[in-house]
CSV table of C-alpha atoms in Angstrom, one decimal:
chain,number,residue,atom,x,y,z
M,1257,UNK,CA,0.5,-6.4,108.2
M,1258,UNK,CA,4.0,-5.1,107.6
M,1259,UNK,CA,5.2,-8.5,106.3
M,1260,UNK,CA,2.3,-8.7,103.9
M,1261,UNK,CA,3.0,-5.3,102.4
M,1262,UNK,CA,6.7,-6.1,102.3
M,1263,UNK,CA,5.9,-9.3,100.3
M,1264,UNK,CA,3.7,-7.3,97.8
M,1265,UNK,CA,6.4,-4.8,97.3
M,1266,UNK,CA,9.0,-7.5,96.7
M,1267,UNK,CA,6.7,-9.3,94.2
M,1268,UNK,CA,6.1,-6.1,92.2
M,1269,UNK,CA,9.9,-5.4,92.1
M,1270,UNK,CA,10.5,-9.0,91.0
M,1271,UNK,CA,8.0,-8.6,88.2
M,1272,UNK,CA,9.6,-5.4,87.1
M,1273,UNK,CA,13.0,-7.0,87.2
M,1274,UNK,CA,11.8,-10.0,85.1
M,1275,UNK,CA,10.2,-7.7,82.6
M,1276,UNK,CA,13.5,-5.8,82.2
M,1277,UNK,CA,15.3,-9.1,82.0
M,1278,UNK,CA,12.9,-10.4,79.2
M,1279,UNK,CA,13.5,-7.2,77.2
M,1280,UNK,CA,17.3,-7.6,77.7
M,1281,UNK,CA,16.9,-11.2,76.4
M,1282,UNK,CA,15.0,-10.1,73.3
M,1283,UNK,CA,17.6,-7.4,72.6
M,1284,UNK,CA,20.4,-9.9,73.0
M,1285,UNK,CA,18.6,-12.3,70.6
M,1286,UNK,CA,18.3,-9.5,68.0
M,1287,UNK,CA,22.0,-8.5,68.4
M,1288,UNK,CA,23.0,-12.2,67.9
M,1289,UNK,CA,20.8,-12.4,64.8
M,1290,UNK,CA,22.3,-9.2,63.4
M,1291,UNK,CA,25.8,-10.5,64.2
M,1292,UNK,CA,25.0,-13.7,62.3
M,1293,UNK,CA,23.7,-11.8,59.3
M,1294,UNK,CA,26.8,-9.5,59.2
M,1295,UNK,CA,29.1,-12.5,59.5
M,1296,UNK,CA,27.3,-14.1,56.5
M,1297,UNK,CA,27.7,-10.9,54.5
M,1298,UNK,CA,31.4,-10.7,55.5
M,1299,UNK,CA,31.9,-14.2,54.2
M,1300,UNK,CA,30.1,-13.3,50.9
M,1301,UNK,CA,32.2,-10.2,50.4
M,1302,UNK,CA,35.4,-12.1,51.1
M,1303,UNK,CA,34.4,-14.6,48.5
M,1304,UNK,CA,33.7,-11.9,46.0
M,1305,UNK,CA,37.0,-10.2,46.8
M,1306,UNK,CA,38.8,-13.5,46.3
M,1307,UNK,CA,37.1,-13.9,42.9
M,1308,UNK,CA,37.9,-10.3,41.9
M,1309,UNK,CA,41.5,-10.8,42.8
M,1310,UNK,CA,41.5,-13.9,40.8
M,1311,UNK,CA,40.7,-12.1,37.4
M,1312,UNK,CA,43.6,-11.9,34.9
M,1313,UNK,CA,45.0,-8.3,34.9
M,1314,UNK,CA,45.6,-8.7,31.2
M,1315,UNK,CA,42.0,-9.4,30.6
M,1316,UNK,CA,41.0,-6.2,32.5
M,1317,UNK,CA,43.4,-4.3,30.3
M,1318,UNK,CA,42.0,-5.7,27.1
M,1319,UNK,CA,38.5,-4.9,28.3
M,1320,UNK,CA,39.5,-1.4,29.2
M,1321,UNK,CA,41.1,-1.0,25.7
M,1322,UNK,CA,37.9,-2.3,24.1
M,1323,UNK,CA,35.9,0.2,26.1
M,1324,UNK,CA,38.2,3.0,25.0
M,1325,UNK,CA,38.1,1.8,21.4
M,1326,UNK,CA,34.3,1.7,21.5
M,1327,UNK,CA,34.1,5.2,23.0
M,1328,UNK,CA,36.4,6.4,20.1
M,1329,UNK,CA,34.2,4.7,17.5
M,1330,UNK,CA,31.1,6.2,19.0
M,1331,UNK,CA,32.7,9.6,18.8
M,1332,UNK,CA,33.7,9.0,15.1
M,1333,UNK,CA,30.2,7.8,14.3
M,1334,UNK,CA,28.7,10.8,15.9
M,1335,UNK,CA,30.9,13.1,13.8
M,1336,UNK,CA,30.1,11.1,10.6
M,1337,UNK,CA,26.4,11.3,11.5
M,1338,UNK,CA,26.7,15.1,11.8
M,1339,UNK,CA,28.5,15.2,8.5
M,1340,UNK,CA,25.8,13.1,6.8
M,1341,UNK,CA,23.1,15.3,8.4
M,1342,UNK,CA,24.8,18.4,6.8
M,1343,UNK,CA,25.2,16.6,3.5
M,1344,UNK,CA,21.5,15.7,3.6
M,1345,UNK,CA,20.5,19.2,4.3
M,1346,UNK,CA,22.7,20.4,1.5
M,1347,UNK,CA,21.2,17.8,-0.9
M,1348,UNK,CA,17.7,18.9,0.1
M,1349,UNK,CA,18.5,22.5,-0.6
M,1350,UNK,CA,20.1,21.6,-3.9
M,1351,UNK,CA,17.0,19.5,-4.8
M,1352,UNK,CA,14.8,22.4,-4.2
M,1353,UNK,CA,17.0,24.6,-6.3
M,1354,UNK,CA,16.9,22.0,-9.1
M,1355,UNK,CA,13.1,21.7,-8.8
M,1356,UNK,CA,12.8,25.5,-9.0
M,1357,UNK,CA,15.1,25.6,-12.0
M,1358,UNK,CA,13.2,22.8,-13.7
M,1359,UNK,CA,9.9,24.6,-13.2
M,1360,UNK,CA,11.5,27.8,-14.5
M,1361,UNK,CA,12.8,26.0,-17.6
M,1362,UNK,CA,9.4,24.4,-18.2
M,1363,UNK,CA,7.8,27.9,-18.1
M,1364,UNK,CA,10.4,29.3,-20.5
M,1365,UNK,CA,10.0,26.3,-22.8
M,1366,UNK,CA,6.2,26.6,-22.9
M,1367,UNK,CA,6.5,30.3,-23.5
M,1368,UNK,CA,9.0,29.8,-26.3
M,1369,UNK,CA,7.1,26.9,-27.9
M,1370,UNK,CA,3.8,28.8,-27.9
M,1371,UNK,CA,5.4,32.0,-29.3
M,1372,UNK,CA,6.8,30.1,-32.3
M,1373,UNK,CA,3.8,27.9,-32.9
M,1374,UNK,CA,2.0,30.3,-35.1
M,1375,UNK,CA,2.5,32.5,-38.2
M,1376,UNK,CA,-0.7,34.4,-37.6
M,1377,UNK,CA,-0.1,37.9,-36.4
M,1378,UNK,CA,-3.2,38.1,-34.1
M,1379,UNK,CA,-2.5,34.7,-32.7
M,1380,UNK,CA,1.1,35.6,-32.0
M,1381,UNK,CA,0.0,38.8,-30.2
M,1382,UNK,CA,-2.6,36.8,-28.2
M,1383,UNK,CA,0.1,34.3,-27.2
M,1384,UNK,CA,2.3,37.2,-25.9
M,1385,UNK,CA,-0.7,38.4,-23.9
M,1386,UNK,CA,-1.3,35.0,-22.5
M,1387,UNK,CA,2.3,34.6,-21.4
M,1388,UNK,CA,2.3,38.0,-19.7
M,1389,UNK,CA,-1.0,37.3,-18.0
M,1390,UNK,CA,-0.6,33.6,-17.0
M,1391,UNK,CA,3.1,33.2,-16.5
M,1392,UNK,CA,4.1,36.6,-15.2
M,1393,UNK,CA,0.8,37.4,-13.5
M,1394,UNK,CA,0.3,40.9,-14.9
M,1395,UNK,CA,-3.2,42.4,-14.6
M,1396,UNK,CA,-3.1,45.5,-16.8
M,1397,UNK,CA,-0.6,45.6,-19.7
M,1398,UNK,CA,-0.3,46.4,-23.3
M,1399,UNK,CA,1.8,45.6,-26.4
M,1400,UNK,CA,2.9,48.6,-28.4
M,1401,UNK,CA,4.5,48.4,-31.8
M,1402,UNK,CA,6.7,51.0,-33.4
M,1403,UNK,CA,5.7,52.6,-36.7
M,1404,UNK,CA,9.0,53.2,-38.4
M,1405,UNK,CA,7.6,56.0,-40.6
M,1406,UNK,CA,6.2,58.1,-37.8
M,1407,UNK,CA,8.6,56.7,-35.1
M,1408,UNK,CA,5.6,56.4,-32.8
M,1409,UNK,CA,4.6,53.5,-30.6
M,1410,UNK,CA,0.9,52.5,-30.8
M,1411,UNK,CA,-0.9,49.8,-28.7
M,1412,UNK,CA,-2.0,46.8,-30.8
M,1413,UNK,CA,-3.3,44.7,-27.9
M,1414,UNK,CA,-4.0,45.2,-24.2
M,1415,UNK,CA,-5.4,43.5,-21.2
M,1416,UNK,CA,-7.3,45.2,-18.4
M,1417,UNK,CA,-7.3,48.6,-20.3
M,1418,UNK,CA,-9.3,49.7,-23.3
M,1419,UNK,CA,-7.0,49.9,-26.4
M,1420,UNK,CA,-8.3,53.3,-27.3
M,1421,UNK,CA,-7.3,54.6,-23.8
M,1422,UNK,CA,-3.7,54.0,-24.5
M,1423,UNK,CA,-2.1,57.0,-26.2
M,1424,UNK,CA,0.5,56.8,-28.9
M,1425,UNK,CA,4.0,57.7,-27.7
M,1426,UNK,CA,6.9,59.1,-29.7
M,1427,UNK,CA,10.2,57.3,-29.3
M,1428,UNK,CA,12.4,59.0,-26.6
M,1429,UNK,CA,9.3,60.5,-24.9
M,1430,UNK,CA,8.8,59.5,-21.3
M,1431,UNK,CA,9.7,56.1,-19.8
M,1432,UNK,CA,8.1,54.1,-22.6
M,1433,UNK,CA,9.5,56.2,-25.4
M,1434,UNK,CA,13.0,56.0,-23.8
M,1435,UNK,CA,12.8,52.2,-23.6
M,1436,UNK,CA,12.0,52.1,-27.3
M,1437,UNK,CA,14.8,54.5,-28.1
M,1438,UNK,CA,17.5,52.9,-25.9
M,1439,UNK,CA,16.4,49.3,-26.1
M,1440,UNK,CA,17.0,48.9,-22.4
M,1441,UNK,CA,14.3,47.3,-20.1
M,1442,UNK,CA,12.8,49.5,-17.4
M,1443,UNK,CA,11.8,48.2,-13.9
M,1444,UNK,CA,10.1,50.7,-11.5
M,1445,UNK,CA,11.8,50.9,-8.1
M,1446,UNK,CA,8.4,51.6,-6.4
M,1447,UNK,CA,5.1,49.7,-6.4
M,1448,UNK,CA,2.4,51.3,-8.5
M,1449,UNK,CA,0.2,54.0,-6.9
M,1450,UNK,CA,-3.6,53.8,-6.4
M,1451,UNK,CA,-4.4,55.6,-9.7
M,1452,UNK,CA,-3.3,54.0,-13.0
M,1453,UNK,CA,-0.9,56.3,-14.7
M,1454,UNK,CA,-0.3,55.1,-18.3
M,1455,UNK,CA,2.9,57.1,-18.6
M,1456,UNK,CA,4.4,55.4,-15.5
M,1457,UNK,CA,4.4,51.6,-16.0
M,1458,UNK,CA,6.0,49.2,-13.5
M,1459,UNK,CA,7.8,47.3,-16.2
M,1460,UNK,CA,8.6,48.2,-19.8
M,1461,UNK,CA,10.4,45.7,-22.0
M,1462,UNK,CA,11.7,46.4,-25.5
M,1463,UNK,CA,10.8,44.0,-28.3
M,1464,UNK,CA,14.1,43.6,-30.0
M,1465,UNK,CA,15.4,41.7,-33.0
M,1466,UNK,CA,19.1,41.9,-32.3
M,1467,UNK,CA,19.5,45.6,-31.6
M,1468,UNK,CA,16.5,46.7,-33.7
M,1469,UNK,CA,13.5,47.6,-31.5
M,1470,UNK,CA,10.1,46.9,-33.1
M,1471,UNK,CA,7.9,47.7,-30.0
M,1472,UNK,CA,7.5,47.4,-26.3
M,1473,UNK,CA,5.6,45.4,-23.7
M,1474,UNK,CA,4.2,47.8,-21.0
M,1475,UNK,CA,3.0,46.4,-17.7
M,1476,UNK,CA,1.0,48.8,-15.5
M,1477,UNK,CA,-0.2,46.5,-12.6
M,1478,UNK,CA,0.2,42.9,-11.4
M,1479,UNK,CA,-2.5,40.5,-10.2
M,1480,UNK,CA,-3.5,40.9,-6.5
M,1481,UNK,CA,-1.9,37.6,-5.6
M,1482,UNK,CA,1.4,38.5,-7.4
M,1483,UNK,CA,3.3,40.5,-4.8
M,1484,UNK,CA,6.7,40.8,-6.5
M,1485,UNK,CA,8.7,39.6,-9.5
M,1486,UNK,CA,10.7,36.4,-9.2
M,1487,UNK,CA,13.9,35.4,-11.0
M,1488,UNK,CA,11.9,33.5,-13.6
M,1489,UNK,CA,9.9,36.6,-14.3
M,1490,UNK,CA,13.1,38.4,-15.3
M,1491,UNK,CA,14.1,35.4,-17.4
M,1492,UNK,CA,10.7,35.6,-19.1
M,1493,UNK,CA,11.1,39.3,-19.7
M,1494,UNK,CA,14.5,38.7,-21.2
M,1495,UNK,CA,13.2,35.9,-23.4
M,1496,UNK,CA,10.1,37.9,-24.4
M,1497,UNK,CA,12.3,40.8,-25.5
M,1498,UNK,CA,13.8,38.5,-28.2
M,1499,UNK,CA,11.3,35.7,-28.9
M,1500,UNK,CA,8.1,37.7,-28.8
M,1501,UNK,CA,9.7,40.3,-31.1
M,1502,UNK,CA,10.7,37.6,-33.6
M,1503,UNK,CA,7.3,35.9,-33.4
M,1504,UNK,CA,5.4,39.2,-33.8
M,1505,UNK,CA,7.7,40.5,-36.6
M,1506,UNK,CA,7.7,37.2,-38.6
M,1507,UNK,CA,4.0,36.7,-38.3
M,1508,UNK,CA,3.3,40.3,-39.4
M,1509,UNK,CA,5.6,39.8,-42.4
M,1510,UNK,CA,4.0,36.5,-43.2
M,1511,UNK,CA,0.5,38.0,-43.0
M,1512,UNK,CA,1.6,40.9,-45.2
M,1513,UNK,CA,3.2,38.6,-47.7
M,1514,UNK,CA,0.0,36.4,-47.7
M,1515,UNK,CA,-2.0,39.5,-48.5
M,1516,UNK,CA,0.5,40.6,-51.2
M,1517,UNK,CA,0.4,37.1,-52.7
M,1518,UNK,CA,-3.4,37.3,-53.0
M,1519,UNK,CA,-3.2,40.7,-54.6
M,1520,UNK,CA,-0.5,39.6,-57.1
M,1521,UNK,CA,-2.4,36.4,-57.8
M,1522,UNK,CA,-5.5,38.4,-58.5
M,1523,UNK,CA,-3.5,40.7,-60.7
M,1524,UNK,CA,-2.0,37.8,-62.7
M,1525,UNK,CA,-5.5,36.2,-63.1
M,1526,UNK,CA,-6.7,39.5,-64.5
M,1527,UNK,CA,-3.9,39.7,-67.0
M,1528,UNK,CA,-4.5,36.1,-68.1
M,1529,UNK,CA,-8.2,36.7,-68.5
M,1530,UNK,CA,-7.6,39.9,-70.6
M,1531,UNK,CA,-8.3,39.2,-74.2
M,1532,UNK,CA,-5.4,39.8,-76.6
A,666,UNK,CA,1.7,1.2,-12.6
A,667,UNK,CA,-1.9,2.4,-12.1
A,668,UNK,CA,-2.9,5.1,-14.6
A,669,UNK,CA,-4.1,8.5,-13.2
A,670,UNK,CA,-6.4,10.2,-15.7
A,671,UNK,CA,-6.4,14.0,-15.7
A,672,UNK,CA,-8.6,16.3,-17.6
A,673,UNK,CA,-7.4,19.9,-18.2
A,674,UNK,CA,-10.1,22.3,-19.2
A,675,UNK,CA,-8.6,25.6,-20.4
A,676,UNK,CA,-9.0,27.8,-23.4
A,677,UNK,CA,-5.4,29.1,-23.4
A,678,UNK,CA,-3.0,26.8,-25.2
A,679,UNK,CA,-0.1,28.3,-23.1
A,680,UNK,CA,-1.8,27.4,-19.9
A,681,UNK,CA,-2.9,23.9,-21.1
A,682,UNK,CA,0.7,23.1,-22.1
A,683,UNK,CA,2.1,24.5,-18.8
A,684,UNK,CA,-0.4,22.5,-16.7
A,685,UNK,CA,0.2,19.4,-18.8
A,686,UNK,CA,3.9,19.8,-18.4
A,687,UNK,CA,3.6,19.9,-14.7
A,688,UNK,CA,1.1,16.9,-14.5
A,689,UNK,CA,3.4,14.7,-16.6
A,690,UNK,CA,5.6,14.6,-13.4
A,691,UNK,CA,2.9,12.6,-11.6
A,692,UNK,CA,3.6,8.9,-11.9
A,693,UNK,CA,1.2,7.2,-14.3
A,694,UNK,CA,-0.4,10.5,-15.5
A,695,UNK,CA,-2.6,10.3,-18.6
A,696,UNK,CA,-3.6,13.7,-19.6
A,697,UNK,CA,-6.5,14.9,-21.8
A,698,UNK,CA,-7.2,18.5,-22.7
A,699,UNK,CA,-10.5,20.3,-23.4
A,700,UNK,CA,-10.8,23.9,-24.6
A,701,UNK,CA,-14.1,24.8,-22.9
A,702,UNK,CA,-16.9,23.4,-20.8
A,703,UNK,CA,-18.8,21.7,-23.6
A,704,UNK,CA,-15.6,20.0,-24.9
A,705,UNK,CA,-14.9,18.8,-21.3
A,706,UNK,CA,-18.4,17.3,-20.9
A,707,UNK,CA,-18.0,15.4,-24.1
A,708,UNK,CA,-14.7,13.9,-22.8
A,709,UNK,CA,-16.2,13.2,-19.4
A,710,UNK,CA,-19.0,11.2,-21.0
A,711,UNK,CA,-16.5,9.1,-23.0
A,712,UNK,CA,-14.2,8.1,-20.1
A,713,UNK,CA,-13.6,8.2,-16.4
A,714,UNK,CA,-11.2,10.8,-15.0
A,715,UNK,CA,-9.4,10.9,-11.6
A,716,UNK,CA,-9.2,14.6,-11.4
A,717,UNK,CA,-10.4,17.7,-13.4
A,718,UNK,CA,-8.5,21.0,-13.5
A,719,UNK,CA,-10.6,23.7,-15.0
A,720,UNK,CA,-10.2,27.4,-15.7
A,721,UNK,CA,-13.1,29.7,-14.8
A,722,UNK,CA,-13.2,32.2,-17.7
A,723,UNK,CA,-13.7,30.3,-20.9
A,724,UNK,CA,-15.8,30.8,-24.0
A,725,UNK,CA,-18.9,28.7,-24.9
A,726,UNK,CA,-19.2,27.3,-21.3
A,727,UNK,CA,-17.3,28.7,-18.4
A,728,UNK,CA,-15.7,26.7,-15.5
A,729,UNK,CA,-18.4,27.5,-13.0
A,730,UNK,CA,-21.2,26.1,-15.2
A,731,UNK,CA,-19.0,23.0,-15.8
A,732,UNK,CA,-18.5,22.4,-12.1
A,733,UNK,CA,-22.2,22.6,-11.4
A,734,UNK,CA,-23.0,20.2,-14.3
A,735,UNK,CA,-20.3,17.7,-13.1
A,736,UNK,CA,-21.6,17.8,-9.6
A,737,UNK,CA,-25.2,17.3,-10.8
A,738,UNK,CA,-24.2,14.1,-12.5
A,739,UNK,CA,-24.1,11.0,-10.1
A,740,UNK,CA,-21.4,9.4,-12.2
A,741,UNK,CA,-18.9,12.2,-11.4
A,742,UNK,CA,-20.1,13.4,-8.0
A,743,UNK,CA,-17.0,12.2,-6.2
A,744,UNK,CA,-14.5,13.2,-8.8
A,745,UNK,CA,-12.1,15.9,-7.5
A,746,UNK,CA,-12.2,19.2,-9.2
A,747,UNK,CA,-9.6,21.9,-8.9
A,748,UNK,CA,-10.6,25.4,-10.3
A,749,UNK,CA,-8.0,27.8,-11.7
A,750,UNK,CA,-8.8,31.4,-11.2
A,751,UNK,CA,-7.1,34.5,-12.7
A,752,UNK,CA,-8.6,37.0,-10.3
A,753,UNK,CA,-7.1,37.5,-6.9
A,754,UNK,CA,-10.6,38.4,-5.8
A,755,UNK,CA,-12.4,35.7,-3.8
A,756,UNK,CA,-15.7,35.8,-5.7
A,757,UNK,CA,-14.9,33.1,-8.3
A,758,UNK,CA,-13.3,30.9,-5.7
A,759,UNK,CA,-16.3,31.1,-3.4
A,760,UNK,CA,-18.7,30.4,-6.3
A,761,UNK,CA,-16.6,27.5,-7.5
A,762,UNK,CA,-16.2,25.9,-4.1
A,763,UNK,CA,-19.9,26.5,-3.3
A,764,UNK,CA,-20.8,24.7,-6.5
A,765,UNK,CA,-18.7,21.7,-5.5
A,766,UNK,CA,-15.1,22.3,-6.6
A,767,UNK,CA,-12.7,20.7,-4.1
A,768,UNK,CA,-9.9,23.3,-4.3
A,769,UNK,CA,-8.6,26.3,-6.2
A,770,UNK,CA,-5.3,27.5,-7.7
A,771,UNK,CA,-4.6,31.1,-8.6
A,772,UNK,CA,-2.8,32.2,-11.7
A,773,UNK,CA,0.1,32.5,-12.2
A,774,UNK,CA,0.3,28.9,-11.3
A,775,UNK,CA,3.3,27.7,-9.3
A,776,UNK,CA,4.2,24.1,-10.4
A,777,UNK,CA,5.2,23.0,-6.9
A,778,UNK,CA,1.8,24.3,-5.5
A,779,UNK,CA,-0.1,22.6,-8.3
A,780,UNK,CA,1.6,19.2,-7.8
A,781,UNK,CA,1.2,19.4,-4.1
A,782,UNK,CA,-2.6,19.9,-4.5
A,783,UNK,CA,-2.9,17.3,-7.2
A,784,UNK,CA,-1.0,14.7,-5.2
A,785,UNK,CA,-3.3,15.4,-2.2
A,786,UNK,CA,-6.4,14.5,-4.2
A,787,UNK,CA,-4.9,11.7,-6.2
A,788,UNK,CA,-3.8,9.9,-3.1
A,789,UNK,CA,-7.3,10.3,-1.6
């Protein structure tokens, strides 16, 4: 009985030992394989090292110089790119300015062309009204002409206000009268109030032939969409002061001379027809 | 270069010249002018236009009547129409757009704004 148990115990211990031995064998195999792999890697690295040591130092220097040169060129190109970007922006701004100037000149040309395209007084006045309404964007305004006998300004045309509602004004009286007396344009500092005040325009421009004032353009309100005056509006006002004055004055003279011509012609006809 | 035919309908000679001046900057622009709605209809019956710009307040026939007559005609139903209004109020614009106008411009007209709008419809 004791011998049999002793045998079983020995067999179990032998099995355990064999199992440990087999694990040890597997581990040894793995270590050997890893060793082989590392040796292979070592050989490869040695080969690479040999090749690297074999490169001409001169060539490395050239390549390094080329890299430095390319880095420098890249830096220069970046700087040039930034310069060109700035130039481009500056050109775009200049282009917008030229466009704006071109549009302004077109407006001024059209206004000037239309003002001098007629010798009829009522047409000349209508053209001035159209320019103020369509080019400036005024809503309520009037053209007042000076009667040199009475030295009073009277409205001859208006838009947005009945002509008869605009009172005559003596030169030197109030804002409008002062513009006629001094020949200097008036621009109100504040926006117009809720109620229309005919004695307080937002703009008053003298119609001048050289220094001689023949009337005024009075603007009371602007169109809803017209929030403020632009540079071209002031140019227009300045142009209107001279050109509209000339157009109105010459057309009035022409109309008067036409009427006088008819009267004289009729008179001459009468004389001719009178029997001797 | 392909021609682009514009019809300007406007009673004010100043406005006609101003719009015409601006449109001349569109490549290939051929511009015709009409002084009121009736004059415009005569010109529309004689030739095809690529775009019509019309004022609203005109004598004889106003711009709103013109828009409704153009849209009532099959021949011109797809032709772009831009209305030009003096009033800042929305009433004319709403009426014009409801009658079939494609867009509107308010006076005083800004050339850049006009050209932008025109190019948009001409390209279409």
